[in-house]
GROMACS .gro file of C-alpha atoms in nm:
model
  189
    1MET     CA    1  -0.031  -0.005  -0.008
    2PRO     CA    2   0.189   0.334  -0.160
    3ASN     CA    3   0.192   0.627   0.061
    4TRP     CA    4  -0.047   0.906  -0.126
    5CYS     CA    5   0.072   1.220  -0.244
    6SER     CA    6  -0.204   1.497  -0.244
    7ASN     CA    7  -0.197   1.727  -0.565
    8CYS     CA    8  -0.328   2.000  -0.669
    9ILE     CA    9  -0.268   2.086  -1.024
   10SER     CA   10  -0.386   2.452  -1.163
   11PHE     CA   11  -0.334   2.555  -1.564
   12GLU     CA   12  -0.372   2.914  -1.736
   13GLY     CA   13  -0.285   3.016  -2.092
   14THR     CA   14  -0.488   3.155  -2.389
   15GLU     CA   15  -0.783   3.149  -2.402
   16LYS     CA   16  -0.847   2.892  -2.685
   17ALA     CA   17  -0.549   2.678  -2.531
   18MET     CA   18  -0.780   2.700  -2.216
   19GLN     CA   19  -1.066   2.587  -2.409
   20THR     CA   20  -0.873   2.282  -2.615
   21LEU     CA   21  -0.762   2.176  -2.259
   22LYS     CA   22  -1.088   2.179  -2.070
   23LYS     CA   23  -1.262   2.033  -2.412
   24ASP     CA   24  -1.037   1.698  -2.388
   25VAL     CA   25  -1.051   1.697  -1.999
   26SER     CA   26  -1.449   1.676  -2.057
   27MET     CA   27  -1.417   1.397  -2.279
   28ILE     CA   28  -1.233   1.155  -2.095
   29GLU     CA   29  -1.494   0.913  -1.957
   30ASP     CA   30  -1.500   0.822  -1.611
   31GLY     CA   31  -1.255   0.580  -1.452
   32HIS     CA   32  -1.061   0.612  -1.793
   33CYS     CA   33  -0.676   0.691  -1.728
   34MET     CA   34  -0.569   1.103  -1.732
   35PHE     CA   35  -0.195   1.040  -1.798
   36THR     CA   36  -0.284   0.851  -2.132
   37ALA     CA   37  -0.551   1.066  -2.246
   38LEU     CA   38  -0.412   1.406  -2.191
   39THR     CA   39  -0.071   1.344  -2.335
   40ASP     CA   40   0.097   1.157  -2.629
   41ILE     CA   41   0.240   0.855  -2.410
   42LYS     CA   42  -0.046   0.553  -2.476
   43SER     CA   43   0.199   0.287  -2.355
   44GLU     CA   44  -0.028   0.045  -2.109
   45TRP     CA   45   0.041   0.050  -1.734
   46ASN     CA   46   0.481  -0.029  -1.695
   47TYR     CA   47   0.601   0.067  -1.372
   48ASN     CA   48   0.918   0.136  -1.512
   49VAL     CA   49   0.733   0.354  -1.804
   50TRP     CA   50   0.511   0.562  -1.625
   51ASN     CA   51   0.742   0.641  -1.307
   52SER     CA   52   0.952   0.796  -1.546
   53GLU     CA   53   0.698   0.932  -1.780
   54PHE     CA   54   0.434   1.040  -1.507
   55GLY     CA   55   0.638   1.066  -1.175
   56THR     CA   56   0.421   0.831  -1.048
   57LYS     CA   57   0.335   0.455  -1.052
   58TRP     CA   58  -0.041   0.490  -1.118
   59SER     CA   59  -0.278   0.693  -1.330
   60VAL     CA   60  -0.516   0.904  -1.191
   61MET     CA   61  -0.859   0.774  -1.294
   62MET     CA   62  -1.126   1.035  -1.448
   63ASP     CA   63  -1.415   1.085  -1.231
   64ASP     CA   64  -1.658   1.394  -1.207
   65ASP     CA   65  -1.540   1.610  -0.964
   66ILE     CA   66  -1.213   1.626  -1.147
   67ARG     CA   67  -1.421   1.689  -1.442
   68ASP     CA   68  -1.608   1.975  -1.293
   69THR     CA   69  -1.360   2.125  -1.118
   70MET     CA   70  -1.151   2.206  -1.390
   71GLU     CA   71  -1.390   2.290  -1.616
   72GLN     CA   72  -1.493   2.566  -1.370
   73ASN     CA   73  -1.186   2.641  -1.186
   74ASP     CA   74  -0.918   2.574  -1.449
   75TYR     CA   75  -0.784   2.338  -1.139
   76PHE     CA   76  -0.799   1.971  -1.011
   77ASN     CA   77  -0.707   1.782  -0.693
   78CYS     CA   78  -0.598   1.412  -0.730
   79GLU     CA   79  -0.388   1.159  -0.510
   80THR     CA   80  -0.092   0.996  -0.683
   81ALA     CA   81   0.109   0.686  -0.529
   82TRP     CA   82   0.462   0.799  -0.356
   83SER     CA   83   0.522   1.114  -0.544
   84PRO     CA   84   0.382   1.406  -0.721
   85CYS     CA   85   0.290   1.371  -1.100
   86ILE     CA   86   0.485   1.665  -1.218
   87GLU     CA   87   0.630   1.491  -1.527
   88PHE     CA   88   0.251   1.420  -1.633
   89VAL     CA   89   0.205   1.808  -1.577
   90GLN     CA   90   0.508   1.865  -1.766
   91LYS     CA   91   0.368   1.688  -2.085
   92VAL     CA   92   0.043   1.853  -2.035
   93CYS     CA   93   0.184   2.206  -2.027
   94LYS     CA   94   0.391   2.113  -2.343
   95LYS     CA   95   0.110   1.977  -2.543
   96TYR     CA   96  -0.174   2.219  -2.495
   97GLY     CA   97   0.078   2.544  -2.492
   98VAL     CA   98  -0.011   2.639  -2.107
   99ASN     CA   99   0.122   2.707  -1.734
  100GLY     CA  100   0.117   2.490  -1.492
  101VAL     CA  101   0.152   2.498  -1.107
  102ILE     CA  102   0.173   2.189  -0.898
  103GLU     CA  103   0.135   2.202  -0.492
  104TYR     CA  104   0.181   1.857  -0.374
  105SER     CA  105   0.223   1.672  -0.034
  106GLU     CA  106   0.268   1.346   0.136
  107PRO     CA  107   0.279   1.379   0.514
  108GLY     CA  108   0.413   1.010   0.557
  109CYS     CA  109   0.732   1.072   0.404
  110ASP     CA  110   0.686   1.465   0.503
  111PHE     CA  111   0.775   1.628   0.177
  112ALA     CA  112   0.619   1.903  -0.015
  113GLY     CA  113   0.610   2.156  -0.306
  114ILE     CA  114   0.508   2.405  -0.583
  115VAL     CA  115   0.663   2.373  -0.888
  116GLY     CA  116   0.587   2.567  -1.171
  117ILE     CA  117   0.609   2.487  -1.552
  118ASP     CA  118   0.597   2.720  -1.842
  119GLU     CA  119   0.420   2.615  -2.206
  120ASN     CA  120   0.728   2.416  -2.342
  121GLY     CA  121   0.692   2.188  -2.032
  122ASP     CA  122   0.995   2.312  -1.888
  123VAL     CA  123   1.039   2.362  -1.499
  124VAL     CA  124   1.046   2.710  -1.422
  125SER     CA  125   1.016   2.706  -1.007
  126THR     CA  126   1.072   2.492  -0.744
  127GLU     CA  127   0.966   2.494  -0.410
  128GLU     CA  128   1.058   2.190  -0.149
  129MET     CA  129   0.956   2.220   0.235
  130THR     CA  130   0.776   2.006   0.459
  131CYS     CA  131   0.442   1.910   0.524
  132MET     CA  132   0.439   2.112   0.833
  133GLN     CA  133   0.618   2.438   0.646
  134MET     CA  134   0.385   2.438   0.349
  135ASP     CA  135   0.044   2.380   0.644
  136TYR     CA  136   0.222   2.708   0.856
  137SER     CA  137   0.241   2.903   0.509
  138ALA     CA  138  -0.131   2.818   0.378
  139ASP     CA  139  -0.343   2.810   0.681
  140TRP     CA  140  -0.187   2.875   1.057
  141ASP     CA  141  -0.499   2.759   1.290
  142TYR     CA  142  -0.452   2.436   1.091
  143PHE     CA  143  -0.099   2.449   1.163
  144LEU     CA  144  -0.141   2.548   1.488
  145GLU     CA  145  -0.395   2.244   1.575
  146LYS     CA  146  -0.152   2.002   1.415
  147PHE     CA  147   0.133   2.139   1.630
  148THR     CA  148  -0.078   2.067   1.944
  149TYR     CA  149  -0.153   1.726   1.847
  150ILE     CA  150   0.218   1.668   1.834
  151VAL     CA  151   0.319   1.830   2.160
  152ASP     CA  152   0.048   1.628   2.339
  153GLU     CA  153   0.183   1.343   2.192
  154GLY     CA  154   0.510   1.393   2.366
  155VAL     CA  155   0.730   1.438   2.051
  156TYR     CA  156   0.936   1.746   2.190
  157GLU     CA  157   1.163   1.737   2.471
  158SER     CA  158   1.249   2.087   2.509
  159GLU     CA  159   1.139   2.426   2.389
  160ASP     CA  160   1.466   2.471   2.177
  161GLU     CA  161   1.385   2.100   1.994
  162VAL     CA  162   1.087   2.338   1.912
  163ARG     CA  163   1.276   2.646   1.801
  164ASN     CA  164   1.493   2.465   1.575
  165GLU     CA  165   1.271   2.230   1.418
  166PHE     CA  166   1.046   2.544   1.378
  167ASN     CA  167   1.291   2.769   1.268
  168TYR     CA  168   1.100   2.895   0.972
  169VAL     CA  169   0.814   3.043   1.205
  170ASP     CA  170   0.832   3.412   1.247
  171ALA     CA  171   0.909   3.521   1.615
  172GLU     CA  172   0.556   3.612   1.712
  173ASP     CA  173   0.398   3.298   1.598
  174MET     CA  174   0.676   3.141   1.788
  175GLU     CA  175   0.562   3.254   2.086
  176GLU     CA  176   0.267   3.111   2.074
  177MET     CA  177   0.419   2.784   1.963
  178ILE     CA  178   0.617   2.790   2.317
  179ARG     CA  179   0.330   2.881   2.518
  180ILE     CA  180   0.105   2.592   2.417
  181TYR     CA  181   0.431   2.363   2.465
  182ARG     CA  182   0.451   2.482   2.793
  183GLU     CA  183   0.133   2.432   2.859
  184ASN     CA  184   0.055   2.094   2.673
  185SER     CA  185   0.393   1.891   2.684
  186PRO     CA  186   0.370   1.555   2.887
  187ALA     CA  187   0.762   1.663   2.934
  188LYS     CA  188   0.652   1.994   3.096
  189ASN     CA  189   0.376   1.859   3.274
   0.00000   0.00000   0.00000
């Protein structure tokens, strides 16, 4: 059983390019492979081919949620096995002449990132981080909820360990985290 990597994939481009991409997405039948439907790779499943061509070992199968979200918002969310499907997004960007961004996180192995891809399929920006760093930048309340849970579990043995682990947090937020640590840590109680 793989760890699942969550992906949010968005596209932008000219009106014509986006219409073509959305039309092709709308024509994929439920349960069919998005990887082969939206790229020029038509290979049957093969671990080595798919891992190198799409960035993950299994495909994303089309469903109504993906189709509707893409049609209405120019993005979709999906889960992939072990790793993000960056190579798939590169192929879609190149084929349709659109720019893409893939934001991904895999909490089991604690990695996350944001990759920007241009209309030629080239990676133009990469930001790698931990899942907690992504949570911190996206949603302070959710980050704090997860931090409190981790503290309650007794993961950290000292305030210094908290400061070192979360060295990307600003000073004001760190004060709040240290307060939570002092109130909730089994090591302190």
